[in-house]
CSV table of C-alpha atoms and ligand atoms in Angstrom, one decimal:
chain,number,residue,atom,x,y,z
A,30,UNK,CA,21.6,40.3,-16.0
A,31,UNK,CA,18.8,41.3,-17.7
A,32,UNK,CA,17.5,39.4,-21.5
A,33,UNK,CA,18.2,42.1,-24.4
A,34,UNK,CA,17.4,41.5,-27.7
A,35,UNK,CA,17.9,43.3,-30.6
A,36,UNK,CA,15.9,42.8,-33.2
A,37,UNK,CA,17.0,41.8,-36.3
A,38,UNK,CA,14.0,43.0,-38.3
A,39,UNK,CA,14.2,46.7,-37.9
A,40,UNK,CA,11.5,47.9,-39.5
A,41,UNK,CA,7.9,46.5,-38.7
A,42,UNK,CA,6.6,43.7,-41.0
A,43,UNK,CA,4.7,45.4,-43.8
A,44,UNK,CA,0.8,45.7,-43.0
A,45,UNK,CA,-0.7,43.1,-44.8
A,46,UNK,CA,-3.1,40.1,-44.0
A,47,UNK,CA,-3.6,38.9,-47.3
A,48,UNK,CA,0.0,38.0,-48.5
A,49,UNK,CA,2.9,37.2,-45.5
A,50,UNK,CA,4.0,40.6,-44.1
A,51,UNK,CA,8.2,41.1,-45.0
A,52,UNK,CA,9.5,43.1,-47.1
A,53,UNK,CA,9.7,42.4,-50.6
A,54,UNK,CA,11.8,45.3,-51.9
A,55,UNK,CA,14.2,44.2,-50.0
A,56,UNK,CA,17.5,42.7,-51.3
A,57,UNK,CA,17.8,39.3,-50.7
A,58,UNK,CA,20.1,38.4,-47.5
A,59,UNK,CA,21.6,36.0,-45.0
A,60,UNK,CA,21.5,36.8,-41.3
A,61,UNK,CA,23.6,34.4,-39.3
A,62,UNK,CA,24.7,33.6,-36.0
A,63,UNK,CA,26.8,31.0,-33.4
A,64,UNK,CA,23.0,29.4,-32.9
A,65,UNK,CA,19.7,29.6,-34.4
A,66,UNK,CA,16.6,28.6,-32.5
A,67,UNK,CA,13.9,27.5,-35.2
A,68,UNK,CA,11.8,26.4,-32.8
A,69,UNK,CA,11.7,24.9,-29.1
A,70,UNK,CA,12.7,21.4,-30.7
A,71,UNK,CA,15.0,22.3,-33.5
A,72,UNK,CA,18.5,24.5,-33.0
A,73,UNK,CA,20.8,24.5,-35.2
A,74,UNK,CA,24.6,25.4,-34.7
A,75,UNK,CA,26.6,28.1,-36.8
A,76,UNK,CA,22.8,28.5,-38.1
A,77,UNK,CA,21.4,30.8,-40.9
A,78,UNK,CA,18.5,31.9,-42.0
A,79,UNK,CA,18.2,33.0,-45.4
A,80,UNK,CA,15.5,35.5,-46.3
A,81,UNK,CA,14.7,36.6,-50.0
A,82,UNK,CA,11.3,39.3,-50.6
A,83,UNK,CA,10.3,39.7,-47.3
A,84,UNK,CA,9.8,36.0,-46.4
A,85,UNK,CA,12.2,33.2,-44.6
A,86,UNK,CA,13.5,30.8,-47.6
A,87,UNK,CA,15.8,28.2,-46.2
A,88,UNK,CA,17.1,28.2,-43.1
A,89,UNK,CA,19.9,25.9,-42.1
A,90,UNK,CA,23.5,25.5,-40.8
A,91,UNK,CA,27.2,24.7,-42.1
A,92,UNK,CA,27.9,27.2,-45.7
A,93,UNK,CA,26.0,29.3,-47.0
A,94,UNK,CA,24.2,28.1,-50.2
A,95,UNK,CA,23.8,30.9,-51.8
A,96,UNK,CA,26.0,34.1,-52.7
A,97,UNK,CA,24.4,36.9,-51.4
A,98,UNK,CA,24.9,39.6,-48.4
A,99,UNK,CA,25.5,37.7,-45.0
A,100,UNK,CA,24.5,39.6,-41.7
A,101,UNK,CA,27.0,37.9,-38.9
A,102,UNK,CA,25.0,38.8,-36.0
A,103,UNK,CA,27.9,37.3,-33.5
A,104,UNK,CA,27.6,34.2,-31.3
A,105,UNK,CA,24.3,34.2,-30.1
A,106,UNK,CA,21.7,33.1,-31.3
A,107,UNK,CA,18.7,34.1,-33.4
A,108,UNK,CA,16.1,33.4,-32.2
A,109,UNK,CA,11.9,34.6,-33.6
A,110,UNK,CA,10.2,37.2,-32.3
A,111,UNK,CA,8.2,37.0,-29.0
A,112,UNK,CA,3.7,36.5,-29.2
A,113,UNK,CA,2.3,38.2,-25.5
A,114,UNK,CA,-1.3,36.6,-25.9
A,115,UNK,CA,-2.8,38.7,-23.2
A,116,UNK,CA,-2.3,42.2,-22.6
A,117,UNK,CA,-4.5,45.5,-21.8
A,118,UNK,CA,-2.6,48.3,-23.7
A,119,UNK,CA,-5.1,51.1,-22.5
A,120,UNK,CA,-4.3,50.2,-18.4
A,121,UNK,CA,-1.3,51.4,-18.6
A,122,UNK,CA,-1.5,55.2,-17.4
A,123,UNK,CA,-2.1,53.2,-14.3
A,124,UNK,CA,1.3,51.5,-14.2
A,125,UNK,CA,2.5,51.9,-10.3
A,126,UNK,CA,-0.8,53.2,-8.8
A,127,UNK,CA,-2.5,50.6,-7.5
A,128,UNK,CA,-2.1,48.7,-4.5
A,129,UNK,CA,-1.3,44.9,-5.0
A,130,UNK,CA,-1.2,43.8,-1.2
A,131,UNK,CA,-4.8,44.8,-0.2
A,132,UNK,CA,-6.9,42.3,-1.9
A,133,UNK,CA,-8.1,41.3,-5.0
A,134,UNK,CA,-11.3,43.1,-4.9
A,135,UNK,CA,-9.7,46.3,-3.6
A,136,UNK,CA,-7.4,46.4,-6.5
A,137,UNK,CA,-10.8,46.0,-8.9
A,138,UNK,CA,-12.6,48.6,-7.1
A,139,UNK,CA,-9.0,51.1,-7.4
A,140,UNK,CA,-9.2,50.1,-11.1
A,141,UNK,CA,-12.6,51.1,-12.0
A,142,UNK,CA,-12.4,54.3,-9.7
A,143,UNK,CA,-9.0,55.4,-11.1
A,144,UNK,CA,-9.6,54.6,-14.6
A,145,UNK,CA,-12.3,56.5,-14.8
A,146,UNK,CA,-10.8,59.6,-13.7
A,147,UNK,CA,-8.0,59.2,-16.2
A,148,UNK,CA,-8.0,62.2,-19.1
A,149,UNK,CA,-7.7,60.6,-22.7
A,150,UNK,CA,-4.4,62.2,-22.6
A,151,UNK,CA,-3.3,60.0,-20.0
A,152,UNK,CA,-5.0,56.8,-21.1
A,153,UNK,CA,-3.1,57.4,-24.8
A,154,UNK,CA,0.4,57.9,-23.2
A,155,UNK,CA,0.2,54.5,-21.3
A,156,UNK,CA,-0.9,52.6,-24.4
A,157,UNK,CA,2.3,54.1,-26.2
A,158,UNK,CA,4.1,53.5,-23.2
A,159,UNK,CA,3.1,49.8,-23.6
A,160,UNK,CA,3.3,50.0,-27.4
A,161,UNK,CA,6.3,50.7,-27.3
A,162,UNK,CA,7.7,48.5,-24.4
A,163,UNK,CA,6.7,45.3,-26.4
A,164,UNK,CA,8.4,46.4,-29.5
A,165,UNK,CA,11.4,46.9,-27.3
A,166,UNK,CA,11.4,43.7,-26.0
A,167,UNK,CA,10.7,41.5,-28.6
A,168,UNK,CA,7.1,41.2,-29.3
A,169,UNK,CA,5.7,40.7,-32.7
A,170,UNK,CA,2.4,39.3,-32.0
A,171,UNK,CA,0.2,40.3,-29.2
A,172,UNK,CA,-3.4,39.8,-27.9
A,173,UNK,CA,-4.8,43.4,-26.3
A,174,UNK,CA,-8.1,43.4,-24.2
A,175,UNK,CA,-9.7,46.5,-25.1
A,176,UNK,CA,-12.7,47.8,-22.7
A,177,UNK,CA,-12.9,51.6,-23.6
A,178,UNK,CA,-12.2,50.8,-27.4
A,179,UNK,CA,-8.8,53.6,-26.5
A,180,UNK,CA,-5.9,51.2,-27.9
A,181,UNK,CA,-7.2,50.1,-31.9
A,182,UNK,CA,-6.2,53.5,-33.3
A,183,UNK,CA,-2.7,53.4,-31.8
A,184,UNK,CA,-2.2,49.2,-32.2
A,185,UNK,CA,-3.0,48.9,-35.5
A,186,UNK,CA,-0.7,51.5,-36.5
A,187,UNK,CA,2.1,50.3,-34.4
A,188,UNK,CA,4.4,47.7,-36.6
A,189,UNK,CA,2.8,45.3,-34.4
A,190,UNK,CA,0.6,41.8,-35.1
A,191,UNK,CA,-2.3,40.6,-33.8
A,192,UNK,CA,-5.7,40.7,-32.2
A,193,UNK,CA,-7.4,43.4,-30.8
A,194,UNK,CA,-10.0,42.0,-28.7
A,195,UNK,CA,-13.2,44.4,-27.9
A,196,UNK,CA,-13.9,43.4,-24.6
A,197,UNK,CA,-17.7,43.6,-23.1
A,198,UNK,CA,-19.5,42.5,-19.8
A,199,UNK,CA,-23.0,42.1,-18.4
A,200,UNK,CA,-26.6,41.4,-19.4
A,201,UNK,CA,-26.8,42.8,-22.5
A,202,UNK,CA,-26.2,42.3,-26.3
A,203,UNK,CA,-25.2,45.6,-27.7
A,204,UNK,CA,-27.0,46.4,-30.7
A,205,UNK,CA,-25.1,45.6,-34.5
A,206,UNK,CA,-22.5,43.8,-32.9
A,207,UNK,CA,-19.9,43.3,-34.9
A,208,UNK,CA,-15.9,42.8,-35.4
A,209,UNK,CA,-13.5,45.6,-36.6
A,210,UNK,CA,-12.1,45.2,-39.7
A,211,UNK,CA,-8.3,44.2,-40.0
A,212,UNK,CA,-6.0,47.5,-40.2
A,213,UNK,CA,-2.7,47.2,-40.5
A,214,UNK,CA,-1.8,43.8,-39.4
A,215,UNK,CA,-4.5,43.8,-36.7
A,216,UNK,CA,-7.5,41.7,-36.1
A,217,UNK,CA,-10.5,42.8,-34.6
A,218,UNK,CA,-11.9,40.3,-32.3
A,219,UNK,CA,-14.1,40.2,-29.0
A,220,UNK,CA,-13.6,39.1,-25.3
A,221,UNK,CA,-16.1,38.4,-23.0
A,222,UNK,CA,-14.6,39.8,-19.8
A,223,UNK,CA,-15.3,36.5,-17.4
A,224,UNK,CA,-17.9,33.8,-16.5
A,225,UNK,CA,-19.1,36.0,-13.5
A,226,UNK,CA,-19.3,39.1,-15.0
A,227,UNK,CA,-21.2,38.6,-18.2
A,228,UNK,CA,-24.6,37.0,-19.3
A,229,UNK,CA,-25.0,33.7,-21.2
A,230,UNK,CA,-26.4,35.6,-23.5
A,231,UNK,CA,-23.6,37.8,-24.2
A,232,UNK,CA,-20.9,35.1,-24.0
A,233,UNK,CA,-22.5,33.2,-26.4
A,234,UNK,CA,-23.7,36.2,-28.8
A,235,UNK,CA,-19.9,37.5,-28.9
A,236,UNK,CA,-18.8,33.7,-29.3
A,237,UNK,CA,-20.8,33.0,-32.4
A,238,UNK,CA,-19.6,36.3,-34.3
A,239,UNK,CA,-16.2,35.4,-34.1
A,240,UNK,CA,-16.8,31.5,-34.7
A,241,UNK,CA,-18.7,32.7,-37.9
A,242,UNK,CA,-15.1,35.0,-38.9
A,243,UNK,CA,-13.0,32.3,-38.0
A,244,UNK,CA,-11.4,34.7,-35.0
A,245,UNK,CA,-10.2,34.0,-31.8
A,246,UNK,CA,-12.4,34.9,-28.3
A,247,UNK,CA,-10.6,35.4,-25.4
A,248,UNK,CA,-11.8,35.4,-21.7
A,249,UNK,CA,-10.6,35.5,-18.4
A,250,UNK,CA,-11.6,32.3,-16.3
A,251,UNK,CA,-10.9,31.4,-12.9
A,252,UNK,CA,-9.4,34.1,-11.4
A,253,UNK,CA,-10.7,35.1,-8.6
A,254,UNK,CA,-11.9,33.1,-5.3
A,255,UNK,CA,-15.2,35.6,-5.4
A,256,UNK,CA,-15.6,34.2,-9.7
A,257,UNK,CA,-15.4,30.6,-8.6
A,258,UNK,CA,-17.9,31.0,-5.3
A,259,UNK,CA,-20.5,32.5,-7.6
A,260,UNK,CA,-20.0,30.3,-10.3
A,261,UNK,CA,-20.7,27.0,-7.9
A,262,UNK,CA,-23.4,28.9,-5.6
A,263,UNK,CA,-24.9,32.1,-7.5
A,264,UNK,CA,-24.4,33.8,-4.0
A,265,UNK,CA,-21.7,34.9,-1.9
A,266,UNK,CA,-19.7,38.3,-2.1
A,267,UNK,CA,-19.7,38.6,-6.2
A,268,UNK,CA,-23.4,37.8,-5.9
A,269,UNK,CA,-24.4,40.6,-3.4
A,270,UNK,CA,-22.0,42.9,-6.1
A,271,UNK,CA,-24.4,42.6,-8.6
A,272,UNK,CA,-27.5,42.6,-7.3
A,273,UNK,CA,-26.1,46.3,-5.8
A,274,UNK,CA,-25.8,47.3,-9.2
A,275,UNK,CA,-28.9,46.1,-10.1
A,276,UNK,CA,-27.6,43.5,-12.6
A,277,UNK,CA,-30.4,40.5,-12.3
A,278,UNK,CA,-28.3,37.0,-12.7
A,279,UNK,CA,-31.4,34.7,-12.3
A,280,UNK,CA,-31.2,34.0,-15.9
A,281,UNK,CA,-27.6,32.7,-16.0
A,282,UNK,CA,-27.7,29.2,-15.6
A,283,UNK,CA,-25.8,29.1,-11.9
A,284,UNK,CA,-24.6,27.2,-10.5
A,285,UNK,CA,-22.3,25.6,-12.1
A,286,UNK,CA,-19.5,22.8,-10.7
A,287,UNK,CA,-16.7,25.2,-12.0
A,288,UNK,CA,-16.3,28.4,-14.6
A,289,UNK,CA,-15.0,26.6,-17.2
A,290,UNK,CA,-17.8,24.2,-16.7
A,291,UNK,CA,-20.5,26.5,-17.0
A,292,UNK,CA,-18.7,27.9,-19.8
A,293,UNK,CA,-18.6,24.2,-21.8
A,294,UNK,CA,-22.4,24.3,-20.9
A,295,UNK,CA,-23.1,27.5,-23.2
A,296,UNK,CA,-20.7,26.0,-26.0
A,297,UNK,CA,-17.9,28.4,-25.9
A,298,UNK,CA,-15.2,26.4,-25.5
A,299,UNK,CA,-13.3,25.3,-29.1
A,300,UNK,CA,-9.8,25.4,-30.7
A,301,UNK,CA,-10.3,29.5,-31.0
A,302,UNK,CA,-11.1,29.8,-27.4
A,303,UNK,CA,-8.2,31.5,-25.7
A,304,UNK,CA,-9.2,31.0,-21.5
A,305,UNK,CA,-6.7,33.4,-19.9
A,306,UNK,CA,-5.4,32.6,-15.8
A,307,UNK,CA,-7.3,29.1,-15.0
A,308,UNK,CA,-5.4,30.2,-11.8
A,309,UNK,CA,-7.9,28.6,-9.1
A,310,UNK,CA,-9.0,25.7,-11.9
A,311,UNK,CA,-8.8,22.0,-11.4
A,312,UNK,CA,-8.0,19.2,-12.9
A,313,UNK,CA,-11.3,18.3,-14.3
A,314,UNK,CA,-11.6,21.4,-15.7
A,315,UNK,CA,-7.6,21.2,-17.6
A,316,UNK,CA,-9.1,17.8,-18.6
A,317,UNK,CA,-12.5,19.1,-20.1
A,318,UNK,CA,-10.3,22.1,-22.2
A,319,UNK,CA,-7.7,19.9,-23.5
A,320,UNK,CA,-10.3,18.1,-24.7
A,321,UNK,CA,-12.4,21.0,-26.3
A,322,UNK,CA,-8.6,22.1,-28.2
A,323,UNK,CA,-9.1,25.1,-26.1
A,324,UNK,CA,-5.4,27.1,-25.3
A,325,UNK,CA,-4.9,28.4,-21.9
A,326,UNK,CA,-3.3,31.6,-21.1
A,327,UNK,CA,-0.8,31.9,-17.8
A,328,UNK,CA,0.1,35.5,-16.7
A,329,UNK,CA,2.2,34.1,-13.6
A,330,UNK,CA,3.6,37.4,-12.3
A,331,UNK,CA,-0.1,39.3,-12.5
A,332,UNK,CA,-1.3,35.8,-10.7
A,333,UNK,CA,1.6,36.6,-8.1
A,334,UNK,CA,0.9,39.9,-7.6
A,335,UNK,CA,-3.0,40.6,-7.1
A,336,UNK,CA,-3.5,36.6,-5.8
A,337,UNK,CA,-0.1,35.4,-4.3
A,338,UNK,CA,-1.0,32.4,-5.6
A,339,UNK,CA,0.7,30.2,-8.9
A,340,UNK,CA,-1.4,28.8,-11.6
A,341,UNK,CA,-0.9,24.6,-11.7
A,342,UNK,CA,1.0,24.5,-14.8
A,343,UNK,CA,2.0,21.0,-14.3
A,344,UNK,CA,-1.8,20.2,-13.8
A,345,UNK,CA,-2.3,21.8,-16.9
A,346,UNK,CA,0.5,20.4,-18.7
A,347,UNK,CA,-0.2,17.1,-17.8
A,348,UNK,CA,-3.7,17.1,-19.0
A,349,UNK,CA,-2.1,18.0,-22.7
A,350,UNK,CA,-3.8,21.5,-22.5
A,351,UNK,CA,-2.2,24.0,-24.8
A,352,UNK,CA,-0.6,27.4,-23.0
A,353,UNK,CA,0.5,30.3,-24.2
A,354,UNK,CA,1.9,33.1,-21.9
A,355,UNK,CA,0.8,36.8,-21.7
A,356,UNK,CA,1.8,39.6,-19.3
A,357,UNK,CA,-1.6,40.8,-18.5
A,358,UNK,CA,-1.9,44.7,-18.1
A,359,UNK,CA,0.9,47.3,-16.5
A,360,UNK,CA,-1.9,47.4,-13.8
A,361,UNK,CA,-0.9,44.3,-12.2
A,362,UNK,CA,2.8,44.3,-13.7
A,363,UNK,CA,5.8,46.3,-13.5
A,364,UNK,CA,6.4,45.6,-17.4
A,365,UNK,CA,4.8,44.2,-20.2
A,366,UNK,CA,8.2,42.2,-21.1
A,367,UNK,CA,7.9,38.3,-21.9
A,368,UNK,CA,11.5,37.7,-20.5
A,369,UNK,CA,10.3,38.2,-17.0
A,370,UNK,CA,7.2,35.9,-17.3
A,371,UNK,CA,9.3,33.3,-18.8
A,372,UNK,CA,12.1,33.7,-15.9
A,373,UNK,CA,9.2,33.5,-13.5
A,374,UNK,CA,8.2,30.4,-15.0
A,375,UNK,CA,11.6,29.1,-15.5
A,376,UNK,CA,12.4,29.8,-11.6
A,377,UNK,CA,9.0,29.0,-10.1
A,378,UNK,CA,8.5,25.9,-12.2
A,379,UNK,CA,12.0,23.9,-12.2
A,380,UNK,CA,10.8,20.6,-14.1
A,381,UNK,CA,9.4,22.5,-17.1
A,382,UNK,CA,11.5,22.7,-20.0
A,383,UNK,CA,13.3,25.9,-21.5
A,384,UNK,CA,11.5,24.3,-24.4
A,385,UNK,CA,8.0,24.2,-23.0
A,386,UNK,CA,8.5,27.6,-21.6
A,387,UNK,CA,9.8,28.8,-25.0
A,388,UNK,CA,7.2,27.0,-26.6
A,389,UNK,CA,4.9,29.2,-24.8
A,390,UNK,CA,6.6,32.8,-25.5
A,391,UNK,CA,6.1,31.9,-28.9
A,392,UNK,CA,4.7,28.9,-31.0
A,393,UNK,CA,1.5,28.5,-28.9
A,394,UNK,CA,0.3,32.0,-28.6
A,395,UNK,CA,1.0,32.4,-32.5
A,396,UNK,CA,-1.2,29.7,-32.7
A,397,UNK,CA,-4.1,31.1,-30.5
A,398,UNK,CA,-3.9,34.4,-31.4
A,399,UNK,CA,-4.2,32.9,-35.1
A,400,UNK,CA,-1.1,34.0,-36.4
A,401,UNK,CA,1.3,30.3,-36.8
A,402,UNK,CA,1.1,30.6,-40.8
A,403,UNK,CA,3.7,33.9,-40.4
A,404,UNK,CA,4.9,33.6,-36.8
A,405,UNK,CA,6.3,32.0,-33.7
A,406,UNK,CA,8.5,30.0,-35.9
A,407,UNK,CA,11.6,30.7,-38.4
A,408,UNK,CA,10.8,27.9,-41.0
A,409,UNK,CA,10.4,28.9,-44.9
A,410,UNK,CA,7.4,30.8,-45.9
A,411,UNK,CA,7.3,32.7,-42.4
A,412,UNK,CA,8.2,36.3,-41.8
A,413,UNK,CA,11.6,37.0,-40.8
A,414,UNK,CA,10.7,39.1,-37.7
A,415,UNK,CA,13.7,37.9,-35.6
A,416,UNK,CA,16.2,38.7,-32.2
A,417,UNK,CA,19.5,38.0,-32.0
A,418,UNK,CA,19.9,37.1,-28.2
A,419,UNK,CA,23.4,37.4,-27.4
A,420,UNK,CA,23.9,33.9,-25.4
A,421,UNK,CA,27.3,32.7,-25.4
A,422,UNK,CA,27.6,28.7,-24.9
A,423,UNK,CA,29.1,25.7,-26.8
A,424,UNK,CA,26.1,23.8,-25.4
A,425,UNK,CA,23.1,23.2,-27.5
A,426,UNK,CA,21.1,22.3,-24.6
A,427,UNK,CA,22.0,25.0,-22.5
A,428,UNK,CA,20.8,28.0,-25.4
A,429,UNK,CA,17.2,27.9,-24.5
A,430,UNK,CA,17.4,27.7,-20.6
A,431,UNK,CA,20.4,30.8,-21.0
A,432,UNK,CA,17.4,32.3,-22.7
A,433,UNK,CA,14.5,31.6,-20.8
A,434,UNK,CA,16.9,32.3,-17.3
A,435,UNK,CA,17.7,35.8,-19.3
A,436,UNK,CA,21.2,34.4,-18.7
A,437,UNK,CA,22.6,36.8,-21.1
A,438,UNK,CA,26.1,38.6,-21.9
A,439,UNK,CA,25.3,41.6,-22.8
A,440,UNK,CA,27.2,43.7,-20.0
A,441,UNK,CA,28.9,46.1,-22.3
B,22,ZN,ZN1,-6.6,40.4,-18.3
């Protein structure tokens, strides 16, 4: 059975930073439903949630205090729209067309080589492809990697929230670096594309502008066997990679005991740091970014894919590190839908809670992607960008696994 929402808010949130996106013309109304999730911890039966200008007012259960239009959604529940805090919109013209079985590096190499003989045509169609495949799931908020600066145009006019991250790698500092300006009601940020593929100097260059704007920086850590054999060595297969492209590493600091070590060493690692995989991290290292406030990033089913191998969630979990979930790009996944990473998660990792894992889909990447003031959460003073999720149970307990399982009725 597969997890359909329909969203309740069917037009995107106006585009605007300043004040909470809604819709203020609107006439006031009450959407209600058998449940409504508020957050992971707090469900409330025969819920509503009252909206008024745009913005969530009350939200509660039992009668309806007010006398104005009520929405009966059905039996389900209502639940608030999805955050994917890792995605790269403009890989998706290569949806399908590369190998996952061949090797990690392979699947690099087919990357770069078929990316670059994309057309622009092609490269636009799979960021609306992807566009529109989070919208139709039940993303609000997401994080896109940008390398070829393709996807800002079509994100920030897409209804969508977020951060658009410029991504760069490395030795060098391009010249007048600096952040995009919001449009719509999207951030521009920066990425530094990992530990092994970019300079100190560059890491640290794009980690400072955003510290400065308050923004978020992302980067992918821990990945790859070849990222964490350079990292502790400075040699090895990764090494011999860049020397054949002439890029000169001497200067980098290596080795370091880990990635995210080498990382804490430059001073990257804060509560805006968003460190996306961690999938061949240790403990030590879950330890050091709990520690920092960083949040972690899983994309489990891109992990599964190009590694065959499962990020330790529990590890992470039990070192009190924040983690948000993203789907990474439709080059390493068949969709960009949240529902299937959180099923993974839900089936892969039995002794997490629904709650955790919903925690993930939504309060935590709002959160690291910046965005908790207006999202993640229905609670008064957020924006009412909603899903009805048509669940159908008497048990309290049993809404968020239903949803996280995609244990849905919606047959007909
Ligand atoms: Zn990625």
């Amino acid at each position: 059975v597969k997890a359909r929402p329909t969203p309740i808010l069917s037009r995107p949130p106006l585009s605007n930073l300043a004040a909470p996106c809604g819709f203020p013309q609107d006439p006031p109304v009450v959407h209600r439903a058998g449940w409504v999730v508020a957050d992971p911890w707090h469900i409330y039966k025969e819920g509503y949630v009252y909206v008024e200008k745009g913005v969530i007012k009350r939200i509660g259960t039992g009668r309806i205090p007010v006398d104005v239009t009520v929405i009966d959604h059905g039996p389900g529940a209502i639940t608030p729209s999805l955050v994917n805090a890792h995605t790269h919109l403009e890989l998706g013209a290569l949806c399908g067309k590369l190998p996952f079985d061949s090797g990690f590096q392979n699947w690099v190499s087919e990357l770069l080589h078929l990316r670059a003989s994309l057309t622009n045509e092609e490269i636009t169609a799979g960021i609306l492809r992807g566009k529109t495949e989070l919208r139709e799931t039940g993303c609000a908020v997401v994080g896109d990697v940008s390398t070829l600066g393709a996807s800002w145009e079509i994100l920030s006019n897409s209804g969508l929230c977020g951060v658009w991250f410029q991504e760069f790698l490395g030795n060098f500092v391009p010249e007048a670096l600096s952040c995009r300006e919001p449009h719509g009601a999207i951030r521009g940020a920066f990425a530094g594309h990992a530990p092994h593929t970019s300079s100190p100097i560059l890491l640290i260059a794009l980690k400072e502008i955003t510290r400065e704007k308050g923004l978020p920086f992302s980067i992918h850590v821990s990945e790859s066997e070849a990222e964490i054999e350079f990292i502790n060595t400075a040699k090895g297969t990764w090494a011999d990679f860049l020397s054949g492209r002439g890029i000169d590493f001497s200067e980098w600091g290596l080795p370091a005991t880990s990635p995210v070590s080498h990382l804490d060493r430059l001073g990257i690692l804060d509560d805006k740091t968003l460190v996306v995989h961690l999938l061949y991290a240790q403990r030590k290292d879950f330890d050091l970014l709990a520690k920092r406030g960083v949040t972690a990033c899983i994309c489990p089913r891109s992990n599964e894919n190009l590694h065959g191998k499962l990020p330790d969630l529990l590890g992470m979990m039990a070192a009190g590190l924040r983690i948000c979930l993203g789907t990474d790009s439709l080059a390493s996944v068949s969709s960009l839908s949240l529902w299937e990473e959180m099923k993974l998660v839900a089936t892969r990792y039995p002794t997490v809670s629904p709650a955790e894992i919903w925690a993930m889909a939504t309060v935590t990447g709002a959160h690291a992607l910046g965005f908790s003031e207006s999202f993640g959460t229905l609670e008064p003073g957020r924006v009412p960008a909603m899903l009805y999720m048509p669940v159908i149970t008497s048990s309290p307990s049993a809404v968020l696994e239903m949803i996280v399982l995609g244990e849905m009725d919606n047959d007909e």
